[in-house]
Coordinates of C-alpha atoms and ligand atoms in Angstrom, one line a residue:
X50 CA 106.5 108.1 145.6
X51 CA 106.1 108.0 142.1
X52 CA 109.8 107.1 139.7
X53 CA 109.7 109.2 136.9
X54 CA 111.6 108.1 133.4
X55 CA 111.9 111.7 131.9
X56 CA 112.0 110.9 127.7
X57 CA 113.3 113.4 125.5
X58 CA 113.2 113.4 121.7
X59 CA 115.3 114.8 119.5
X60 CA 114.9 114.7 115.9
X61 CA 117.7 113.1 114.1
X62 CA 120.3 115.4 112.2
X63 CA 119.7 113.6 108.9
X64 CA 118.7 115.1 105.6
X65 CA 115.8 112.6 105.7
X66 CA 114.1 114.1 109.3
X67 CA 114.5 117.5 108.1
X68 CA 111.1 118.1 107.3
X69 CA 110.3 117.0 110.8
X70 CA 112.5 120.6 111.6
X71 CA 109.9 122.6 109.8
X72 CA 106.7 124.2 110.4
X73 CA 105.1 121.8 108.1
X74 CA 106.8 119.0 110.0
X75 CA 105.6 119.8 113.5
X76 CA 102.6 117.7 114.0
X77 CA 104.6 114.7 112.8
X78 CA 107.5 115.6 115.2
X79 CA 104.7 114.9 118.0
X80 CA 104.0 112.1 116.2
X81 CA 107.4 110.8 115.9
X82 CA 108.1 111.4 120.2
X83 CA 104.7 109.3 121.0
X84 CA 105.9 106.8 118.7
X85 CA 109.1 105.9 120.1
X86 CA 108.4 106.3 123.7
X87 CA 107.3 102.9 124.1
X88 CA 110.2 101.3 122.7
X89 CA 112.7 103.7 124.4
X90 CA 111.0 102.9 128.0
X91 CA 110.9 98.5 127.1
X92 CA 114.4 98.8 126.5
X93 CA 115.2 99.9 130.2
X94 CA 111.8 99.0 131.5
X95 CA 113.7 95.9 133.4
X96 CA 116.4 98.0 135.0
X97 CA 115.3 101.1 136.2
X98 CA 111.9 100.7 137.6
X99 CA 109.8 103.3 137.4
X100 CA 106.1 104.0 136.9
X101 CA 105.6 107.2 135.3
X102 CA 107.0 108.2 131.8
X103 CA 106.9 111.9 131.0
X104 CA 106.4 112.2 126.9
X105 CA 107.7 115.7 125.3
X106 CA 105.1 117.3 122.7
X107 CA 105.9 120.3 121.0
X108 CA 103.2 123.1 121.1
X109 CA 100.2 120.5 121.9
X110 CA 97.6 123.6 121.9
X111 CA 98.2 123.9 118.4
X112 CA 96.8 120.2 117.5
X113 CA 94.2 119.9 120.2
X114 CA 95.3 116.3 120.6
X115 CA 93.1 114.7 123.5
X116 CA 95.7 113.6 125.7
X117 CA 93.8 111.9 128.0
X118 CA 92.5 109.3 125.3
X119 CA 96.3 109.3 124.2
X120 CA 97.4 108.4 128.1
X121 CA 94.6 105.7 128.3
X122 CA 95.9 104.0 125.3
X123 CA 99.4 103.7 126.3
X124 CA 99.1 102.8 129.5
X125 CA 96.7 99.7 127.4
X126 CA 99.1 98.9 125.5
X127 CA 101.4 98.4 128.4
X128 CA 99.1 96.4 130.5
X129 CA 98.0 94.0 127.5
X130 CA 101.1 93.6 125.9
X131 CA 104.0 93.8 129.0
X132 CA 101.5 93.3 131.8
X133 CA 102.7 96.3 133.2
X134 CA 101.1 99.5 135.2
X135 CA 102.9 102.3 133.6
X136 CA 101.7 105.9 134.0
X137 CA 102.0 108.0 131.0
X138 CA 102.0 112.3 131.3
X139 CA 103.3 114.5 128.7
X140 CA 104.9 118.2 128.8
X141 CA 105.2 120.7 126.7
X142 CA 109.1 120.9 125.6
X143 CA 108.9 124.0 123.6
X144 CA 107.5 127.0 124.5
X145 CA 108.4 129.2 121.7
X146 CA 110.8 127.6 118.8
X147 CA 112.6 128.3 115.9
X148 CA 111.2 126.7 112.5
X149 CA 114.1 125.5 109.6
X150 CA 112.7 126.8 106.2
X151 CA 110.9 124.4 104.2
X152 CA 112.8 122.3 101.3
X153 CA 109.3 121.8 98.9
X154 CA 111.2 119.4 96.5
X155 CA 111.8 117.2 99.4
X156 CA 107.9 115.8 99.7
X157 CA 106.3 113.8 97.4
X158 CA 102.8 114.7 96.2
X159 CA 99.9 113.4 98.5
X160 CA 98.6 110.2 98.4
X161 CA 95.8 107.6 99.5
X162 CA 98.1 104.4 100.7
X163 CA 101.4 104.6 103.0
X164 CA 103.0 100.6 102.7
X165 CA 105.4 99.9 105.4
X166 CA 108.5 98.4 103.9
X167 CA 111.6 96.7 106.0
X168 CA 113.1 94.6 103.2
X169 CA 112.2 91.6 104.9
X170 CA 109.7 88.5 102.4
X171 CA 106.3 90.2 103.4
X172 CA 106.8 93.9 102.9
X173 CA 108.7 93.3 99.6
X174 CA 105.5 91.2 98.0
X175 CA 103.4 93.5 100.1
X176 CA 104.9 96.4 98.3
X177 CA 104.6 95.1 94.5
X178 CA 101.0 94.2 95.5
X179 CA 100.2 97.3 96.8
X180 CA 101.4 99.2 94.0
X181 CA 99.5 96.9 91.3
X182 CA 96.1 98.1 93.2
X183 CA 97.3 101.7 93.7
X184 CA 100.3 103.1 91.4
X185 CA 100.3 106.4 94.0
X186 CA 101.4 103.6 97.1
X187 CA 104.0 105.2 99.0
X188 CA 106.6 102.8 100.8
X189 CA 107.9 103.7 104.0
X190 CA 111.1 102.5 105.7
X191 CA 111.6 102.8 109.3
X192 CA 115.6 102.4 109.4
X193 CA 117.4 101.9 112.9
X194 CA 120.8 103.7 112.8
X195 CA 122.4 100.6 114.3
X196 CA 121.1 98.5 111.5
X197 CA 123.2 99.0 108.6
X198 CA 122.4 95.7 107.1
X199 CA 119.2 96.2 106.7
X200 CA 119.8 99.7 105.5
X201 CA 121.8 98.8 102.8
X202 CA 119.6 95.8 101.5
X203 CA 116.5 98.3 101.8
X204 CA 118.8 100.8 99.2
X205 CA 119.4 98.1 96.8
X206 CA 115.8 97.3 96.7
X207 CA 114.9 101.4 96.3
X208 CA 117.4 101.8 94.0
X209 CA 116.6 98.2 91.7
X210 CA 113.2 97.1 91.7
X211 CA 111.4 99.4 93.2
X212 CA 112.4 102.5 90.8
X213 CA 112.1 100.3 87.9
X214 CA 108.3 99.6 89.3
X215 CA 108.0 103.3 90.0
X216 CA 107.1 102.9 93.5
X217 CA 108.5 105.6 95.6
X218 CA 110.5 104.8 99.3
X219 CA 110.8 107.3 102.0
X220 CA 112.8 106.6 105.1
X221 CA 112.1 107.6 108.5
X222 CA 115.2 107.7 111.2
X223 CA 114.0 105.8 114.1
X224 CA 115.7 105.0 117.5
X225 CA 118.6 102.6 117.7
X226 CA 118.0 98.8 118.8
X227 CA 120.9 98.5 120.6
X228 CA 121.4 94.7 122.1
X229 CA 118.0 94.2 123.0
X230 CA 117.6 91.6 120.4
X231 CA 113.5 91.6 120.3
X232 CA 111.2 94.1 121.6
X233 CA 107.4 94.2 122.0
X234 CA 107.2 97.6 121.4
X235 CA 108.5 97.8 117.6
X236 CA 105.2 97.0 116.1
X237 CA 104.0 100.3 117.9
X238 CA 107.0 102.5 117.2
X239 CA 106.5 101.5 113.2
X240 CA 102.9 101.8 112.5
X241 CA 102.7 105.0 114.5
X242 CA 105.8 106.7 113.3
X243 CA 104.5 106.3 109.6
X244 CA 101.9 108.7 111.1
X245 CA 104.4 111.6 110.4
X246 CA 104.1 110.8 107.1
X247 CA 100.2 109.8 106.6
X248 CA 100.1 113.5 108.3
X249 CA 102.8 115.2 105.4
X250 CA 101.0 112.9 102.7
X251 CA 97.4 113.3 103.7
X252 CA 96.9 109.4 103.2
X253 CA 94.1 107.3 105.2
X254 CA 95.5 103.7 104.7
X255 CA 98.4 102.3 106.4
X256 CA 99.3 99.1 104.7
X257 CA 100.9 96.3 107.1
X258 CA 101.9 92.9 105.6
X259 CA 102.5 90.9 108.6
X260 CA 101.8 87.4 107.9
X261 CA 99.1 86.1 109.4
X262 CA 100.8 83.4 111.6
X263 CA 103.4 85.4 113.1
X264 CA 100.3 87.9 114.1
X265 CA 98.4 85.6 116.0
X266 CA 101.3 83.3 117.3
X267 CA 100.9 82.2 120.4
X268 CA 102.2 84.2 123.4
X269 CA 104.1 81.7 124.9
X270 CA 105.3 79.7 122.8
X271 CA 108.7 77.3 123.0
X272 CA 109.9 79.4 119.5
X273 CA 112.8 82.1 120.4
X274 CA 111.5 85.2 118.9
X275 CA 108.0 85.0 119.7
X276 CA 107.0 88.9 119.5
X277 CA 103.8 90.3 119.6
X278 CA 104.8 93.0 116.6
X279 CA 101.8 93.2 114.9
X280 CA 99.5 91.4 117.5
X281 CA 95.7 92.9 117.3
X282 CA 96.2 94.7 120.5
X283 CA 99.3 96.5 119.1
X284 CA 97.2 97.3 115.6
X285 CA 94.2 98.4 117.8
X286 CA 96.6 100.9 120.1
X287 CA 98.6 102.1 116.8
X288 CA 95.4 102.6 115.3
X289 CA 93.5 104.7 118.6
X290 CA 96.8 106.4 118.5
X291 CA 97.7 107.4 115.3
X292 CA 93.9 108.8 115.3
X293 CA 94.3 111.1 118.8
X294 CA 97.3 112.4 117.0
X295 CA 96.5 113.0 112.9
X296 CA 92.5 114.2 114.6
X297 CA 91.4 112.2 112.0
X298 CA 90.2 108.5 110.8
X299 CA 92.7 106.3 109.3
X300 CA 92.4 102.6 108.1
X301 CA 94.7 100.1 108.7
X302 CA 95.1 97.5 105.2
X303 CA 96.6 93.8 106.7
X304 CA 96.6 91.7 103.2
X305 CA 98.0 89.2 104.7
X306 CA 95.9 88.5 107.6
X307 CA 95.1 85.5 106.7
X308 CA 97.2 84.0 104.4
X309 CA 100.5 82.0 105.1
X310 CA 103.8 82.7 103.9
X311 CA 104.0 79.8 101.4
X312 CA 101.1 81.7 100.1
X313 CA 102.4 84.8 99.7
X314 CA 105.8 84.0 98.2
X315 CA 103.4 81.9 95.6
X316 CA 101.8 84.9 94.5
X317 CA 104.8 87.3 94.7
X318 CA 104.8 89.1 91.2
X319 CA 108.5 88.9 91.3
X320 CA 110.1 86.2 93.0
X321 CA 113.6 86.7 91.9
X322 CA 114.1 89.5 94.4
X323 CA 113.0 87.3 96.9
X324 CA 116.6 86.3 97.4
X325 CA 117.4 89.4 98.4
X326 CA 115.4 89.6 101.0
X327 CA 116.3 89.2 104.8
X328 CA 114.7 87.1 107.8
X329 CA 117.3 86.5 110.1
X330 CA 117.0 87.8 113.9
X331 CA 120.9 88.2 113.5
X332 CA 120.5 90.6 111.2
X333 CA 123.7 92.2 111.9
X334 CA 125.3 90.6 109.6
X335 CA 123.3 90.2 106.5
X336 CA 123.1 86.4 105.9
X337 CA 120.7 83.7 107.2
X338 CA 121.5 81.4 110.1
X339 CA 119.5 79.0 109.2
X340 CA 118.3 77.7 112.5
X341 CA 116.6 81.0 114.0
X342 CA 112.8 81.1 114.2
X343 CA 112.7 83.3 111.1
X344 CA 115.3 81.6 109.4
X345 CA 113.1 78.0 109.8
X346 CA 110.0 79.2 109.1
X347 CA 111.0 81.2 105.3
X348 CA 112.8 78.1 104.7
X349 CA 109.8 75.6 105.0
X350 CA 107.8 78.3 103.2
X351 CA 110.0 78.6 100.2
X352 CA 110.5 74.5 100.2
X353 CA 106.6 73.9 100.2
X354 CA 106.4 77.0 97.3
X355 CA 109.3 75.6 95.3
X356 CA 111.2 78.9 95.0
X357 CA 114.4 79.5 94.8
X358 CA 116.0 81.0 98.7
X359 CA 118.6 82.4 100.1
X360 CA 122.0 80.2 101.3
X361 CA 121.3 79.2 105.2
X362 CA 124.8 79.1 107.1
X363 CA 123.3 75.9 109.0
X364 CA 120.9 73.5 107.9
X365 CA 119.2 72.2 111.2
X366 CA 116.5 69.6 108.7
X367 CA 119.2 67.5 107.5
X368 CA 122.4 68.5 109.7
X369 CA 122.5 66.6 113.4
X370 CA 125.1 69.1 114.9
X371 CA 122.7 72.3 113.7
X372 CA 120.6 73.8 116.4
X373 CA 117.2 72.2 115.8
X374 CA 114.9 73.7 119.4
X375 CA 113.2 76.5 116.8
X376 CA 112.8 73.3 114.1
X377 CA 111.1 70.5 116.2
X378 CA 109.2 73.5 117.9
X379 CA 107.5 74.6 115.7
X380 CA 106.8 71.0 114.0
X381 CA 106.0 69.6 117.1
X382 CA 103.2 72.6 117.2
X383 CA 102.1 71.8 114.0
X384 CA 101.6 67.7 114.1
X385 CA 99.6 68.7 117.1
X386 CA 97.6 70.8 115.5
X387 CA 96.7 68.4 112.9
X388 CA 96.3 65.5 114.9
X389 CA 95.0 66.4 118.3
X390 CA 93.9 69.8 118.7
X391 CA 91.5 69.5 121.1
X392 CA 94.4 68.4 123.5
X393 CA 96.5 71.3 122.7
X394 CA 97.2 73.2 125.8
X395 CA 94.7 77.0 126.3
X396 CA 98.1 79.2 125.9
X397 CA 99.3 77.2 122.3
X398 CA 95.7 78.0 120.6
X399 CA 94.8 81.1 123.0
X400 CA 94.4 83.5 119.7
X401 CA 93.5 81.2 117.1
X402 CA 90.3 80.9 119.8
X403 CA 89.9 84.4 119.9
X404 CA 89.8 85.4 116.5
X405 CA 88.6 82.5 115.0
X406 CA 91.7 81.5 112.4
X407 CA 91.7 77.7 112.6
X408 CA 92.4 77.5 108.9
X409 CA 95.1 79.9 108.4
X410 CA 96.8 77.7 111.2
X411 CA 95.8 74.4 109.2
X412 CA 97.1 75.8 106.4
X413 CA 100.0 77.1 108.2
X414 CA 101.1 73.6 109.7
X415 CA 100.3 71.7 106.5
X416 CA 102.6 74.0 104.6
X417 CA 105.6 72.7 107.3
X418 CA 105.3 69.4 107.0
X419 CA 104.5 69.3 103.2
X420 CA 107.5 70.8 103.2
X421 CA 109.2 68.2 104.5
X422 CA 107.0 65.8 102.9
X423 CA 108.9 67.2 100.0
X424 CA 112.2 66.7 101.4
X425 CA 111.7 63.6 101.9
X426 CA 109.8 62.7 98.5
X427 CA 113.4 63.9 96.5
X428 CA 115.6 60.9 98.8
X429 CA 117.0 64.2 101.0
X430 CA 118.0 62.5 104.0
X431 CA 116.5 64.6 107.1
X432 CA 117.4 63.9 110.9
X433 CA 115.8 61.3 113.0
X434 CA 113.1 63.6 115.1
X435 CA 112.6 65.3 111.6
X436 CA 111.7 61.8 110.0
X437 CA 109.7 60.7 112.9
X438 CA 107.3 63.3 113.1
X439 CA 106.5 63.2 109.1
X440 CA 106.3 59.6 109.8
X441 CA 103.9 60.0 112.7
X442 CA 101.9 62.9 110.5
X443 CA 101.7 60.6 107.6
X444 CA 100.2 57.5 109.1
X445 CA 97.2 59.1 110.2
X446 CA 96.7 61.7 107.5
X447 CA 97.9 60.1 104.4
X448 CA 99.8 61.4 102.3
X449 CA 97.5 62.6 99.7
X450 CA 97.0 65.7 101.9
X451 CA 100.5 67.0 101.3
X452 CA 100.1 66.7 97.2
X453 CA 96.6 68.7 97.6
X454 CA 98.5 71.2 99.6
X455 CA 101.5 71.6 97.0
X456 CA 98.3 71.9 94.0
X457 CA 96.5 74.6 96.4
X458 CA 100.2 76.5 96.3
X459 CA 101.1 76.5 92.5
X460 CA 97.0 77.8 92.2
X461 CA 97.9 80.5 94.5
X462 CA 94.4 79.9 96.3
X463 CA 94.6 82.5 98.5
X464 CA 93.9 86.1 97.8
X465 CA 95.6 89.3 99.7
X466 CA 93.0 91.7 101.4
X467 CA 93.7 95.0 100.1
X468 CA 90.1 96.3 100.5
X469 CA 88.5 95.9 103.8
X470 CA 90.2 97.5 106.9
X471 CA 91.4 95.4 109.5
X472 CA 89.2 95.8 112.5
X473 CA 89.0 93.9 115.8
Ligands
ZN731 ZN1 118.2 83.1 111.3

C-alpha cells in the first residue's frame, strides 16, 4: 500500500503574491505549487515515509500542461539528486474559483531577462552585470518568511544600489526554511518559482549566477554545506520543468559557470557593496562566522582579489581555538588537486570528469592558497596545518605561480557568459 503525502498550496496573504490571486496570476499559481513541492516533501522526507506526493494545480485543462512529462521529471529529480523513488500525481484543487481583481500598476512592463537575486556575492555582481548587458533585467528575490536577515539586507540593496542603477527587484513569498539548515531541493524551488514571473513578464532568459565551483562541487565532500543547489541535474529538471509549465522554451544564462569567485569579485563593477553582502549558513543572524564553508571560501576569495570584506566573528587561518574542519578541508582538496590529481579519490573529481572543468578547479585551488600565499607574504602569522600545507604547495610548485595568479586577478582574465545558454 502506497503512503500518500497530500501537499496543499496556499498563496501567501502578502501584497507581493497578490497577483498570484488573479486571473492573470493563475498559471503562475501552478507554477508556484510545482515549485515548492519538492522542498516541502525533503523537509519531512526523513520522518514520514511515504512514496507518493499528491501536487494541487488549479484548473490544469486551462494550460494543457503535459503532466506526465511534468511527473517524469520530478520523480528524476528525486532519484538523481536524493536517490529516492518518489511517486508524483497531481489533482485538481479548484473546480470553480473566485478571481481577486487585477492591480495593473502592480506589474512591471515585459521583459527579455529575469536575474535571480538573494543578496548573497554572486547575485549582487550577477545583477550589476546583467543590467550593463540588458538595462530591461528584472531581479527577482525569492524571500523565506523565516529569513528576516536576509530580507532586510535584500531591501537595503533594492532601496541603495539597485534604484540608483535603475534595476528593478520583485519579491516572491516562498515557503519557510524552518531548521532544516540545507536542503537539496532550494535550487529547484528558486529557478522554478521565478517561472511565475518569466510567465507575468513574458521573459525567455533566467539568469543564475552560481559560481562555478560550488556547482560542480563534489557530492561527497568532507566540506559541511555541500548542496547540490544549482548542480546540472537540478538546472536540467528546473529547466524541463519550467518548460511543461510556461508551454514554452526558456533559456537558462549561468555567467559564472566557469569562473571562480576571486574572479567575479575582481570584475564586480562596484565592489563597495560587496560588504554588504551575506555568505554565512547562519544566516539568522546577519554577520559572518567566519569558519562555515561559505564563510572560508568568500574569505580566501576576497584575500586572493585584495578587496575589502566583511568582519568574520572567528578567524580559523590565524586563530588555533577557531573551528578549522571547513579550512584544512577544503585546502587539503586543493594541494591535492595541484599536486596529485591523478590520485584523487573517483567521488572528490566525480563532476569535474563529467563535465570537463579541470581549469575552473585549478583556478579555483590556486586562488586558496594564493591566498594564503598572501597571508603569509605580509608576516600574518597563520596556524601550523595552515603553514604546512602552503609549505608543502610551495616546494613543488614555486612560488612564482601564486604572483601569476594575483597578475591574472587584478586583469580580471575571465569573462562572464551572458550569451550562450547553459545546456548539458
Ligand atoms: Zn559562516
Amino acid at each position: 500500500v502506497n503512503k500518500v503525502n497530500k501537499l496543499y498550496y496556499v498563496i501567501p496573504k502578502k501584497k507581493n503574491m497578490y497577483i498570484f490571486l488573479t486571473r492573470r496570476g493563475l498559471r503562475g499559481r501552478n507554477i508556484l505549487s510545482v515549485a515548492a513541492a519538492p522542498f516541502v516533501v525533503e523537509k519531512d522526507i526523513k520522518i514520514n515515509g511515504f512514496d507518493v506526493v499528491s501536487v494541487p494545480l488549479f484548473f490544469p485543462k486551462l494550460f494543457n500542461i503535459n503532466l506526465i512529462k511534468l511527473k517524469s521529471v520530478l520523480k528524476d529529480l528525486f532519484g538523481l539528486i536524493l536517490l529516492k523513488d518518489i511517486d508524483f500525481l497531481f489533482r485538481n484543487e479548484l473546480k470553480s474559483g473566485v478571481f481577486l481583481k487585477e492591480n495593473k500598476e502592480e506589474i512591471p512592463a515585459s521583459c527579455q531577462a529575469i536575474c535571480l537575486f538573494s543578496g548573497g556575492v554572486d547575485s549582487y555582481c550577477g545583477i550589476l552585470q546583467a543590467r550593463e548587458r540588458d538595462p530591461e533585467v528584472v531581479g527577482l528575490f525569492c524571500a523565506h518568511s523565516d529569513q528576516s536577515k536576509i530580507i532586510s539586507t535584500v531591501e537595503q540593496f533594492s532601496d541603495g544600489i539597485l534604484t540608483k542603477r535603475r534595476i528593478r527587484l520583485v519579491k516572491l513569498s516562498v515557503p519557510e526554511i524552518k531548521a532544516i539548515g540545507y536542503s537539496q531541493m532550494r535550487g529547484f524551488l528558486y529557478f522554478v518559482s521565478a517561472a511565475a514571473w518569466m510567465d507575468l513578464l513574458n521573459a525567455k532568459k533566467l539568469i543564475i549566477t552560481e559560481v562555478g565551483p560550488t556547482m560542480y562541487q563534489p557530492r561527497f565532500a568532507y566540506f559541511d554545506s555541500v548542496t547540490l543547489t544549482a548542480h546540472p541535474y537540478v538546472l536540467r529538471c528546473a529547466q524541463k520543468a519550467i518548460e511543461l509549465l510556461l508551454g514554452r522554451k526558456i533559456e537558462l544564462i549561468l555567467p559564472y559557470e566557469n569562473m571562480t569567485k576571486a574572479e567575479i569579485i575582481s570584475i564586480c563593477p562596484d565592489k563597495h557593496w560587496l560588504k554588504k553582502t551575506l555568505s554565512c549558513i547562519s544566516q539568522r543572524f546577519g554577520k559572518h562566522d567566519g569558519t562555515c564553508y561559505a564563510c572560508v571560501m568568500r574569505r580566501l576569495a576576497f584575500t586572493a582579489a585584495g578587496i575589502e570584506d566583511v568582519e568574520y566573528i572567528r578567524d580559523p587561518i590565524v586563530d588555533p581555538k577557531a573551528n578549522n574542519a571547513n579550512l584544512i578541508a577544503l585546502l587539503r582538496y586543493n594541494q591535492s588537486y595541484l599536486m596529485n590529481y591523478k590520485e584523487m579519490r573517483f567521488f572528490q573529481i566525480e563532476n569535474i570528469e563529467m563535465f570537463k572543468k579541470y581549469d575552473l578547479f585549478r583556478r579555483f585551488a590556486l586562488d586558496n592558497i594564493t591566498a594564503i600565499y598572501k597571508l603569509i607574504m605580509s608576516n600574518q602569522r597563520v596556524i601550523k596545518p595552515v603553514a604546512n600545507i602552503y609549505k608543502e604547495v610551495s616546494k613543488k610548485l614555486g612560488t612564482d605561480i601564486f604572483e601569476h595568479r594575483l597578475e591574472e586577478l587584478q586583469k580580471g582574465h575571465i569573462a562572464p557568459n551572458f550569451d550562450l545558454p547553459f545546456s548539458f
